PDB file of C-alpha atoms and ligand atoms in Angstrom:
ATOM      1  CA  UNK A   1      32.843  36.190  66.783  1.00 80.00           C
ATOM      2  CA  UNK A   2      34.479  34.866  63.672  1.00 84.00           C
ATOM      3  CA  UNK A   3      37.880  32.839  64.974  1.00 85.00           C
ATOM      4  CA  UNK A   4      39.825  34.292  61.972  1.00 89.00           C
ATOM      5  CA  UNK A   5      39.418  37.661  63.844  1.00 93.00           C
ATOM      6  CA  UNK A   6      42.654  37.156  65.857  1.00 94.00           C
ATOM      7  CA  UNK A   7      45.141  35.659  62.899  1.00 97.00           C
ATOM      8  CA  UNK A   8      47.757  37.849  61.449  1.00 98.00           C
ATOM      9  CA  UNK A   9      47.263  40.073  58.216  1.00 98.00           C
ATOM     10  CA  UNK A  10      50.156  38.693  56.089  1.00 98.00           C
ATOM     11  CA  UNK A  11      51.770  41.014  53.894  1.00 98.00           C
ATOM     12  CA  UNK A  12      54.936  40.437  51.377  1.00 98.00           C
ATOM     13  CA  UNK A  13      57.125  42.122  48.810  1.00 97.00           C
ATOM     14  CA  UNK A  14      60.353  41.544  47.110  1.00 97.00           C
ATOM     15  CA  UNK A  15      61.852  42.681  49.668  1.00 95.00           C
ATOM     16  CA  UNK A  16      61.832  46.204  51.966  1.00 95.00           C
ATOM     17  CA  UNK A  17      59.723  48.305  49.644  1.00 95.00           C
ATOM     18  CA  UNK A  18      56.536  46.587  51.221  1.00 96.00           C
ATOM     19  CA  UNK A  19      57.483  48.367  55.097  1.00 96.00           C
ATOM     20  CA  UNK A  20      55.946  51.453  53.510  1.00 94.00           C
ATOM     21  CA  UNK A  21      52.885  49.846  53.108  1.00 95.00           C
ATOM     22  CA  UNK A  22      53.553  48.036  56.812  1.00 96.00           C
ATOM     23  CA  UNK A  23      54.515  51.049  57.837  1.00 95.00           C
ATOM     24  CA  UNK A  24      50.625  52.889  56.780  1.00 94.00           C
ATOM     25  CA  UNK A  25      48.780  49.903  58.578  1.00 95.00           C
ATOM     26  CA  UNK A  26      50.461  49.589  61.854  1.00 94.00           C
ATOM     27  CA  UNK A  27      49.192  53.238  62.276  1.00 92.00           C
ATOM     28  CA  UNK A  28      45.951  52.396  60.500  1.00 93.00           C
ATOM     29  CA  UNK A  29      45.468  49.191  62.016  1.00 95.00           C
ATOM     30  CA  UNK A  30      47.009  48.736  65.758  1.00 94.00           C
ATOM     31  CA  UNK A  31      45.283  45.997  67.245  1.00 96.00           C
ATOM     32  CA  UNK A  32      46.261  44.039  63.813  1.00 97.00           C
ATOM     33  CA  UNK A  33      48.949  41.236  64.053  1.00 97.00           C
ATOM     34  CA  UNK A  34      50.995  41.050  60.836  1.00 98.00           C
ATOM     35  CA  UNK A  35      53.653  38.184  59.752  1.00 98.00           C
ATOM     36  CA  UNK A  36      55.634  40.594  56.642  1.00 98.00           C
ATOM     37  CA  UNK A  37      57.557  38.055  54.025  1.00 98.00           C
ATOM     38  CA  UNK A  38      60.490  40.222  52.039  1.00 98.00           C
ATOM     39  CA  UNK A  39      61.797  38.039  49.282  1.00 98.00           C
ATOM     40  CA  UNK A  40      65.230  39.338  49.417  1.00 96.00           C
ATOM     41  CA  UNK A  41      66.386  36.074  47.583  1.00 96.00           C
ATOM     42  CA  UNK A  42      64.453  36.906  44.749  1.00 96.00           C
ATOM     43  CA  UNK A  43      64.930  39.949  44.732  1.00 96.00           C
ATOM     44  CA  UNK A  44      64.790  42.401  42.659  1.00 97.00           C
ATOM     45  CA  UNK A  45      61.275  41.589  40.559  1.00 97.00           C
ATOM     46  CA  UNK A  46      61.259  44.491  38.245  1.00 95.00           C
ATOM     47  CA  UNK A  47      63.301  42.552  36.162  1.00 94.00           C
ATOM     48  CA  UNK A  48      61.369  38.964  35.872  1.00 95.00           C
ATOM     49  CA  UNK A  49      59.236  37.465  33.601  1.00 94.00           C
ATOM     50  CA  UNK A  50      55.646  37.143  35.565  1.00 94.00           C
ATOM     51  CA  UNK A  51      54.859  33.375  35.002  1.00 94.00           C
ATOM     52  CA  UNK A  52      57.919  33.128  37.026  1.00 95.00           C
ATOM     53  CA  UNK A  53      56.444  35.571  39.760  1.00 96.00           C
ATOM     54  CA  UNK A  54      52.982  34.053  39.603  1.00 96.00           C
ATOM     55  CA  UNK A  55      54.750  30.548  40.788  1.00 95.00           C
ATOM     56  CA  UNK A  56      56.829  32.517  43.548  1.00 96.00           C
ATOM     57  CA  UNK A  57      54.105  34.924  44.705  1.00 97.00           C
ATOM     58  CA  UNK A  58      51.728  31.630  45.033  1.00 97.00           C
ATOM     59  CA  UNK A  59      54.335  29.760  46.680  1.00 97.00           C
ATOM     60  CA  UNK A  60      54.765  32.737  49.741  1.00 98.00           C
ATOM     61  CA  UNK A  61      50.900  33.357  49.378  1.00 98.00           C
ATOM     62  CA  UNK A  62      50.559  29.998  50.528  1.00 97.00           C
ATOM     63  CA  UNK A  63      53.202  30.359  53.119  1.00 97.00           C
ATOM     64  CA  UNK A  64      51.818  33.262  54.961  1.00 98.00           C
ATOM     65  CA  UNK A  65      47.948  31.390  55.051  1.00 97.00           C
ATOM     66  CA  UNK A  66      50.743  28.386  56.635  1.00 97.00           C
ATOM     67  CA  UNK A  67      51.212  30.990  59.224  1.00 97.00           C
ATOM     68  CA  UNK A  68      47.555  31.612  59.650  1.00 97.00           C
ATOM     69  CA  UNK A  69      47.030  34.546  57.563  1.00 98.00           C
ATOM     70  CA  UNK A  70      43.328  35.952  57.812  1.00 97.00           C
ATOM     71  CA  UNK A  71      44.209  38.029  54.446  1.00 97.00           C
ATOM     72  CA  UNK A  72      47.106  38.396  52.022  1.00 98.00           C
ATOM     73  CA  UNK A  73      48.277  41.462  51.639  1.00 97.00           C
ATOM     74  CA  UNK A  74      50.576  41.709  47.927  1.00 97.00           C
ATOM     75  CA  UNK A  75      52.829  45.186  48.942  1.00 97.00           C
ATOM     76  CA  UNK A  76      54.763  44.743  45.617  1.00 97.00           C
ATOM     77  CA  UNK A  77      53.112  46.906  42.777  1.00 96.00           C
ATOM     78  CA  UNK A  78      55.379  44.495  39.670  1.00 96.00           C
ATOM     79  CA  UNK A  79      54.280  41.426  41.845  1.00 97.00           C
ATOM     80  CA  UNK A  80      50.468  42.735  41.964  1.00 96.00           C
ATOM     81  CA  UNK A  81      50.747  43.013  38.121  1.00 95.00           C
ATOM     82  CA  UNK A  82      52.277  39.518  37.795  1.00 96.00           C
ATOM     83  CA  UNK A  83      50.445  37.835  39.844  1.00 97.00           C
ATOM     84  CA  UNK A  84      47.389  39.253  41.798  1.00 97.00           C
ATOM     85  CA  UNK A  85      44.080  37.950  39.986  1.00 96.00           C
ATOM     86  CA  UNK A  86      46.081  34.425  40.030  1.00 97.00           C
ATOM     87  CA  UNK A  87      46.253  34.564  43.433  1.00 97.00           C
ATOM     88  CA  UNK A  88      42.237  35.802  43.676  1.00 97.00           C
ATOM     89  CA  UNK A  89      41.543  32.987  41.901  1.00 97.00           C
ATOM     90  CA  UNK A  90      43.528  30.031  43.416  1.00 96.00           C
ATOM     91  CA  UNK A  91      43.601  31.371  47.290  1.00 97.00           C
ATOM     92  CA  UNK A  92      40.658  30.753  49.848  1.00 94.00           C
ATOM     93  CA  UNK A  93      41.669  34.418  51.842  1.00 95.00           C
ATOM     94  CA  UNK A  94      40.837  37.401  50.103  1.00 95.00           C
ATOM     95  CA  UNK A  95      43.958  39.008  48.156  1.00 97.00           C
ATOM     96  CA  UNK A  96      44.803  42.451  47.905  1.00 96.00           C
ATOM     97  CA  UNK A  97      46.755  44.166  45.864  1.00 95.00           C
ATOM     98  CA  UNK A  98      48.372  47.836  45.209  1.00 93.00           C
ATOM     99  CA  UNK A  99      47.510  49.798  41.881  1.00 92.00           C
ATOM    100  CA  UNK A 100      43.599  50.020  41.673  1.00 90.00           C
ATOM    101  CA  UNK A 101      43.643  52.405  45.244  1.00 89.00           C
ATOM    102  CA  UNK A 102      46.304  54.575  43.575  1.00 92.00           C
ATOM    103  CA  UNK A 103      45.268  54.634  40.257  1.00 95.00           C
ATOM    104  CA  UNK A 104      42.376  55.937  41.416  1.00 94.00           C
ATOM    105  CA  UNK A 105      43.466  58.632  43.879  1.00 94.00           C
ATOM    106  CA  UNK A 106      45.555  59.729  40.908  1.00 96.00           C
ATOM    107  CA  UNK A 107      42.568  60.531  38.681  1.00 97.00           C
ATOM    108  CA  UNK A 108      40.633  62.129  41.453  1.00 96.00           C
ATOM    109  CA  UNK A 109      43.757  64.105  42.273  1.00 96.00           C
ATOM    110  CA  UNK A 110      44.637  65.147  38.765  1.00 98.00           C
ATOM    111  CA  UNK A 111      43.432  68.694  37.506  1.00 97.00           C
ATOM    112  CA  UNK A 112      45.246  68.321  34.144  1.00 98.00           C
ATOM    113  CA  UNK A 113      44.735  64.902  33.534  1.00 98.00           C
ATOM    114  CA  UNK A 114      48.710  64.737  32.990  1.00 98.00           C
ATOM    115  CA  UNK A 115      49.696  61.885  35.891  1.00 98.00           C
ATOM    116  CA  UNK A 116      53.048  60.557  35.735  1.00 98.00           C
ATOM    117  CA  UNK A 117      54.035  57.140  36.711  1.00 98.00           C
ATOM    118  CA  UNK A 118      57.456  56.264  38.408  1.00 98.00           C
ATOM    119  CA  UNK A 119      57.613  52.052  38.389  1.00 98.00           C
ATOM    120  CA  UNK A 120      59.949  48.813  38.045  1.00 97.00           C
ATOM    121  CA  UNK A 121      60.613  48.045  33.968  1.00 96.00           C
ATOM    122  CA  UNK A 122      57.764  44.712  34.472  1.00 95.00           C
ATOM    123  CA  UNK A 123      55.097  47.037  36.198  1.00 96.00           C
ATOM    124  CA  UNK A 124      55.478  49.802  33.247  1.00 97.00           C
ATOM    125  CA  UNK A 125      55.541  46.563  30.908  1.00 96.00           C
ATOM    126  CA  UNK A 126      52.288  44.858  31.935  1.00 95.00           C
ATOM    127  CA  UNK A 127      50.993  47.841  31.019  1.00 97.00           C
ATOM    128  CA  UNK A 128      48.126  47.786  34.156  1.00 95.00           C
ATOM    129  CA  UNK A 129      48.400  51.039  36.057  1.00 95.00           C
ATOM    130  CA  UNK A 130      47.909  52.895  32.159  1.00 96.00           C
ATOM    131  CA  UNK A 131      44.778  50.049  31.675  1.00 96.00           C
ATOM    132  CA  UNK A 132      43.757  51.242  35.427  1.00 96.00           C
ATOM    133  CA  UNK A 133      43.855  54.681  35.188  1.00 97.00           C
ATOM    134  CA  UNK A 134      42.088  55.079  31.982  1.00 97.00           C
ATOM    135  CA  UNK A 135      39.736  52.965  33.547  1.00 97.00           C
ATOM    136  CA  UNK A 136      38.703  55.761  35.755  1.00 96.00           C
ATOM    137  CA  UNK A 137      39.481  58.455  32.820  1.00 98.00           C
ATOM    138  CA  UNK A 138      39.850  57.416  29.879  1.00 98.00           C
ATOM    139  CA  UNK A 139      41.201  61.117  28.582  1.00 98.00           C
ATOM    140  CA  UNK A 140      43.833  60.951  30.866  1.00 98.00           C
ATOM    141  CA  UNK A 141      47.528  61.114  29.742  1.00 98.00           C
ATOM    142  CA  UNK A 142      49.602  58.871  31.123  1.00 98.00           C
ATOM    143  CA  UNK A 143      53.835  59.188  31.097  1.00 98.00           C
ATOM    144  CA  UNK A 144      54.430  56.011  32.420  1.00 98.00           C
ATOM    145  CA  UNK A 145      58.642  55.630  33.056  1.00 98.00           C
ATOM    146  CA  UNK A 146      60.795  52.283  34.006  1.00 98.00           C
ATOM    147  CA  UNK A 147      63.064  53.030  36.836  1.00 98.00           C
ATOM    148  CA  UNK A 148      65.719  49.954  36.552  1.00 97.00           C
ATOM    149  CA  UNK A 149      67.948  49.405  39.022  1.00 96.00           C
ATOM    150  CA  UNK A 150      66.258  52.015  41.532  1.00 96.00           C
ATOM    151  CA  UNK A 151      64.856  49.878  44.025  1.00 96.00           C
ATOM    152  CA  UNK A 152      68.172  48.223  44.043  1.00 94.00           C
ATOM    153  CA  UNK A 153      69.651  51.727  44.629  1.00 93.00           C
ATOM    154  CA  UNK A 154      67.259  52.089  47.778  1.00 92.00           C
ATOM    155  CA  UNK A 155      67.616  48.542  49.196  1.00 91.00           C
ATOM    156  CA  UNK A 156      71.524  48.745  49.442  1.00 87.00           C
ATOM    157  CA  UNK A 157      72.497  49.980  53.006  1.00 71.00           C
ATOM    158  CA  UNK A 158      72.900  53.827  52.466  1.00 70.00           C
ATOM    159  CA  UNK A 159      70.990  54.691  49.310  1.00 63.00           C
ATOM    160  CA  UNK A 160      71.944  58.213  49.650  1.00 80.00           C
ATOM    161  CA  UNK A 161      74.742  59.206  46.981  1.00 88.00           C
ATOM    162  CA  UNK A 162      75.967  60.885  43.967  1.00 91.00           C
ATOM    163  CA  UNK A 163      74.298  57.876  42.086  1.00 92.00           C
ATOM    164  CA  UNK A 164      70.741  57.459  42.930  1.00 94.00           C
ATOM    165  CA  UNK A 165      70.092  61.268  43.128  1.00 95.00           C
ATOM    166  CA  UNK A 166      71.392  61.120  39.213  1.00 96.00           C
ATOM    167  CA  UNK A 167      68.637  58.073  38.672  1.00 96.00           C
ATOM    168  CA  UNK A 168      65.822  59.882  39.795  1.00 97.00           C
ATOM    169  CA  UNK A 169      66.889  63.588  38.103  1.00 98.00           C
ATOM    170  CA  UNK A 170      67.605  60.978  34.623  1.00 98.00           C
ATOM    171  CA  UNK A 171      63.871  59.106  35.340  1.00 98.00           C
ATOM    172  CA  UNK A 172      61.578  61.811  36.441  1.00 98.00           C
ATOM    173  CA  UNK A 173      63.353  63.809  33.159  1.00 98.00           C
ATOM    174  CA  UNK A 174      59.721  62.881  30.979  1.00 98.00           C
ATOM    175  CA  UNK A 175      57.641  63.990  34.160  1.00 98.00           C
ATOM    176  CA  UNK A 176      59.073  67.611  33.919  1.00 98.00           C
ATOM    177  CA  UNK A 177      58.762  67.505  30.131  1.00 98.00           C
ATOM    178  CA  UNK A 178      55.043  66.382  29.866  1.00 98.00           C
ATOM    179  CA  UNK A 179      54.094  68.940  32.605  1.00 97.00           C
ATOM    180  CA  UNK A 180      52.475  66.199  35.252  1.00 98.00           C
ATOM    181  CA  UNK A 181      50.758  67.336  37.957  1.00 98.00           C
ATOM    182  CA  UNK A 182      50.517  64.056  39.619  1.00 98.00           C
ATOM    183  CA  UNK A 183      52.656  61.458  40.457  1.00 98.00           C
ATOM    184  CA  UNK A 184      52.097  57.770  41.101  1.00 97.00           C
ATOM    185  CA  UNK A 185      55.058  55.917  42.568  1.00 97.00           C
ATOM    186  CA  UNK A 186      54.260  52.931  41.666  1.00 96.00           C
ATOM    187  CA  UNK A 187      56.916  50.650  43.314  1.00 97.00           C
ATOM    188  CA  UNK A 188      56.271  50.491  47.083  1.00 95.00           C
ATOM    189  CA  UNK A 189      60.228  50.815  47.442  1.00 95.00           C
ATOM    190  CA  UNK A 190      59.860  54.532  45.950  1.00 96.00           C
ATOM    191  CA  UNK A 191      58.249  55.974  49.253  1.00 94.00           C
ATOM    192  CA  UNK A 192      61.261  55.590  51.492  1.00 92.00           C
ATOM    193  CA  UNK A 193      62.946  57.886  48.502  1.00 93.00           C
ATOM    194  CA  UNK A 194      60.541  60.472  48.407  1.00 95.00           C
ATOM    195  CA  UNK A 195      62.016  63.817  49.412  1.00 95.00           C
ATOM    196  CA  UNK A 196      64.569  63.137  46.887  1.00 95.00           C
ATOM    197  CA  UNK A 197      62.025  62.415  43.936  1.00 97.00           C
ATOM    198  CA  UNK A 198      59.625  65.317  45.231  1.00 97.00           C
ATOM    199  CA  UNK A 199      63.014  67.481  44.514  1.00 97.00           C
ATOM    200  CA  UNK A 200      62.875  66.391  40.906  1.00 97.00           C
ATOM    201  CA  UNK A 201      59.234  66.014  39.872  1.00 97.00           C
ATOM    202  CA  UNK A 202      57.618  69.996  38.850  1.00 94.00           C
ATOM    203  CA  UNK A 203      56.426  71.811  42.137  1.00 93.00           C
ATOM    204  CA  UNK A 204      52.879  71.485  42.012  1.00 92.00           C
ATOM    205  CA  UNK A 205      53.011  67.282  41.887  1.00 97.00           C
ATOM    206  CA  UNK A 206      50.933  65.409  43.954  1.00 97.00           C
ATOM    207  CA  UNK A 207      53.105  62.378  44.521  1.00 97.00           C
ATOM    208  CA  UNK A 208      50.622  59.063  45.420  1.00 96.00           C
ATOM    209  CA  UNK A 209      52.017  56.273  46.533  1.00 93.00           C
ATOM    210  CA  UNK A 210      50.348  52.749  47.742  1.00 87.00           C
ATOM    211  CA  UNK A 211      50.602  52.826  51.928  1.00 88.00           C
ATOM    212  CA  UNK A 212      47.841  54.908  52.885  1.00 83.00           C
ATOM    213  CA  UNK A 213      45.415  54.058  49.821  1.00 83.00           C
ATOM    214  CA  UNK A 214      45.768  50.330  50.531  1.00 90.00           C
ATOM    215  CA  UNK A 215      46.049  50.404  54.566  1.00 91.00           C
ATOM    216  CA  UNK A 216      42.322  52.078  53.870  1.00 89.00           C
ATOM    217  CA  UNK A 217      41.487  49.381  51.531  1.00 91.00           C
ATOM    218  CA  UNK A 218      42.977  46.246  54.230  1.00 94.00           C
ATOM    219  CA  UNK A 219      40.539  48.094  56.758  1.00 93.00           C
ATOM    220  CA  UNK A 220      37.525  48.354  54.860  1.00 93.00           C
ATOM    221  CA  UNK A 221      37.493  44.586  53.763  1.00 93.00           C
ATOM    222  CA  UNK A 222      38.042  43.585  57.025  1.00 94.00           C
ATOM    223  CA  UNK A 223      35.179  45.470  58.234  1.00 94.00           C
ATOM    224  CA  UNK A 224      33.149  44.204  55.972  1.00 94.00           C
ATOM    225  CA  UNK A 225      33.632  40.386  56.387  1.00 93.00           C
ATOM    226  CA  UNK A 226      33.544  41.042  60.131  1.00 93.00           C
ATOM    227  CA  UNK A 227      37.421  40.153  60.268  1.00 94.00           C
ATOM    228  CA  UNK A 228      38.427  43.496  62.369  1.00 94.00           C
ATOM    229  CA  UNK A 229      40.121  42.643  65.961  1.00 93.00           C
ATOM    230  CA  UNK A 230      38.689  45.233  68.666  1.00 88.00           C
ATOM    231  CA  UNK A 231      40.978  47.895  69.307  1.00 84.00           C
ATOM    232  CA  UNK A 232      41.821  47.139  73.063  1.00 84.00           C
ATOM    233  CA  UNK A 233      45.214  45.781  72.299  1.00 88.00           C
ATOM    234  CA  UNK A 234      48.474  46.296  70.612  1.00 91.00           C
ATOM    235  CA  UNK A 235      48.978  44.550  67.560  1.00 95.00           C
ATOM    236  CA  UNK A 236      52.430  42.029  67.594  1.00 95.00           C
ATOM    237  CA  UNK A 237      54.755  41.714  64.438  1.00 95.00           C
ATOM    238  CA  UNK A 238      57.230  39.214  63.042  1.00 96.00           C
ATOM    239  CA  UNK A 239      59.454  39.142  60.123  1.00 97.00           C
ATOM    240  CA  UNK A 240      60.634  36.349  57.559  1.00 98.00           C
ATOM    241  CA  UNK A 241      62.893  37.155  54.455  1.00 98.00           C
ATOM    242  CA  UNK A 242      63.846  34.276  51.892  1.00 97.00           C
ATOM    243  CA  UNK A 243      67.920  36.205  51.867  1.00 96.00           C
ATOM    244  CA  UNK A 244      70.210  37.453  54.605  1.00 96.00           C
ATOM    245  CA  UNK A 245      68.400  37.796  58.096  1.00 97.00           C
ATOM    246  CA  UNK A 246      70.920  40.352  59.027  1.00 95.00           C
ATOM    247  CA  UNK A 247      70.894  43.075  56.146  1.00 93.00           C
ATOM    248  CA  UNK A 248      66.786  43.100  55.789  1.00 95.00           C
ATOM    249  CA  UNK A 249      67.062  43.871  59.913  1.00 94.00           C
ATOM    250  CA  UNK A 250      69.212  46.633  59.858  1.00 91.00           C
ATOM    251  CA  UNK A 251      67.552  48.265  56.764  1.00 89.00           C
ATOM    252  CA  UNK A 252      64.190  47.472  57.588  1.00 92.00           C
ATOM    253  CA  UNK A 253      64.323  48.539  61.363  1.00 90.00           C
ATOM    254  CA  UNK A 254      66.104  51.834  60.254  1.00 84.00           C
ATOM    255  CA  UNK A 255      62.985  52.462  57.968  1.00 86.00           C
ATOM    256  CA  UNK A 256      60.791  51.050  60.236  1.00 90.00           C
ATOM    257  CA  UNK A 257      61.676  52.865  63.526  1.00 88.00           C
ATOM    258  CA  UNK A 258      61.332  49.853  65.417  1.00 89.00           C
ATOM    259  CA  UNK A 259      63.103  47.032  66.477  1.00 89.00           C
ATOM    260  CA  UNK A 260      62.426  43.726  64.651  1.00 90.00           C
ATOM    261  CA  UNK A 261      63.268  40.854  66.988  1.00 89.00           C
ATOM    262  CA  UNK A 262      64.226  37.570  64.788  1.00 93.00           C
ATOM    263  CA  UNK A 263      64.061  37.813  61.386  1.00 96.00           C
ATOM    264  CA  UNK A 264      63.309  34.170  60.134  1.00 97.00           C
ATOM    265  CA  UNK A 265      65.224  32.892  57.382  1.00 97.00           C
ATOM    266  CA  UNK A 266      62.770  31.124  55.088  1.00 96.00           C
ATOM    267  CA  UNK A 267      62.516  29.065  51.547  1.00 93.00           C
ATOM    268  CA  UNK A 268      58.529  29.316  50.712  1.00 94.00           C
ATOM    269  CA  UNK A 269      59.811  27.146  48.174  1.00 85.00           C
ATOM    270  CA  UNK A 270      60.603  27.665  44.046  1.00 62.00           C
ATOM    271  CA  UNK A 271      56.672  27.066  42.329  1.00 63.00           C
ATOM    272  CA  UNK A 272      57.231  26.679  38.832  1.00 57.00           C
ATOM    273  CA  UNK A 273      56.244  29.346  36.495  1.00 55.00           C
ATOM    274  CA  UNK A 274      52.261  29.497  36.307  1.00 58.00           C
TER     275      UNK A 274
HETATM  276  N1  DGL B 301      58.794  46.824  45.599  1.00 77.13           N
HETATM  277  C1  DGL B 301      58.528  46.226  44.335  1.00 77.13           C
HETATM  278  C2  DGL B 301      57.398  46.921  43.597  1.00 77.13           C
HETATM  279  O1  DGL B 301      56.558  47.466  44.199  1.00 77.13           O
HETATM  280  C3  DGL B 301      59.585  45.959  43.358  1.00 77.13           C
HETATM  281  C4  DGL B 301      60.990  46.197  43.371  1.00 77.13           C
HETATM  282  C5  DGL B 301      61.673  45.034  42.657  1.00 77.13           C
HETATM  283  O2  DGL B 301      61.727  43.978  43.272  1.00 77.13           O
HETATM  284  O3  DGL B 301      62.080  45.208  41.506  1.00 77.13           O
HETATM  285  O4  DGL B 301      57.314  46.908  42.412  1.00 77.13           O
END
């Protein structure tokens, strides 16, 4: 048996959004160890330039395969933009990344070829989920909107007021307009706000969001390179975040539903922009 077999999955974000694509592998993948990185330091991303995220995505990259990481999972959609195929092509793991899964399910789940996309201001910029999605339909019509300051909104400690319901009515405005009937959120913080943008998008959406498309994808590479632990044991968990140990607990186990022992406080140290 391959030794890799028993090291952690390591999976980061800018912060909590990534727990919803935790969150879709601890029930896809149980016997799976996993060391999650939330860059609450850095955060938010939506609103950096991506040299600068290619240096700081490289820099935790590196940190997680420091804490024996078998793969790298990137659960940030405006870091997977920045940052991903630099990653592919300077790590020795594999690297996986959100958008292609969703983009994807999107087209397959699309009858009118109107899919709506819901994402931080650098992941509508880079322009990859339109690039991706015409890739697989290249008739499709694409309302792509920037959501700024909404994963803010969500990370605070009770994201539930008067002003993030007005965000999402003001940025799912062009989804109602242009008739979608599909909806990618393409900012893994989205999916812990997803009653309240189902509320807002028209009734027949299909919202798709990262978790389940990439907790699929983490389990078929694995399989694959023969990287699966057998599933006679319960996977174990620990947490780092680069900001306050204390806040990323409390939100994270809330979201989480489970408790998340110490949350390590760590630097994986400020890579220059690449
Ligand atoms: N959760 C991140 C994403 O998927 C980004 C939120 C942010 O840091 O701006 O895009």
């Amino acid at each position: 048996m391959d030794p890799r077999v028993d090291s952690p999955i390591g999976v980061f974000d800018s912060g909590v959004g990534g727990l919803t694509v935790l969150d879709e592998c601890l029930a896809r993948l149980p016997a799976e160890d996993f060391v999650y990185f939330g860059d609450t330091a850095w955060f938010p991303y939506g609103d950096k330039a991506a040299d600068r995220l290619r240096g700081r995505s490289e820099a935790i990259a590196r940190w997680l395969i420091g804490q024996g990481a078998k793969i790298v999972v990137v659960a940030c959609n405006t870091a997977t933009a920045a940052a991903l195929a630099h990653l592919q092509a300077h790590l020795t793991v594999p690297v996986i990344g959100v958008m292609t899964a969703e983009s994807h399910a999107a087209v397959q789940s699309s009858r009118s070829r109107r899919i709506g996309l819901l994402a931080t201001e650098a992941t509508v910029a880079s322009g990859s989920y339109q690039r991706m999605i015409h890739a697989h339909d290249a008739g499709a019509e694409v309302t792509a909107v920037a959501c700024p300051g909404l994963a803010q909104a969500i990370q605070r400690d009770s994201p539930f007021d008067e002003e993030i319901v007005g965000m999402v009515r003001g940025f799912t405005a062009p989804l109602r307009e242009a008739r979608v009937d599909t909806v990618i959120l393409g900012c893994t913080h989205y999916p812990m706000v997803e009653r309240l943008i189902r509320r807002h998008v028209p009734a027949e959406a299909t919202l798709i969001s990262s978790g389940e498309e990439i907790a699929r994808e983490i389990a078929g590479t694995l399989a694959r390179q023969g990287l699966l632990r057998p599933t006679d044991r319960e996977g174990r968990y620990s947490f780092a975040c680069s900001g306050d140990p204390a806040a990323f607990r409390t939100i994270g186990s809330r979201f989480l539903q489970m408790p998340f022992g110490e949350v390590l406080q760590v630097d994986p140290g400020a890579t220059d922009g690449v």
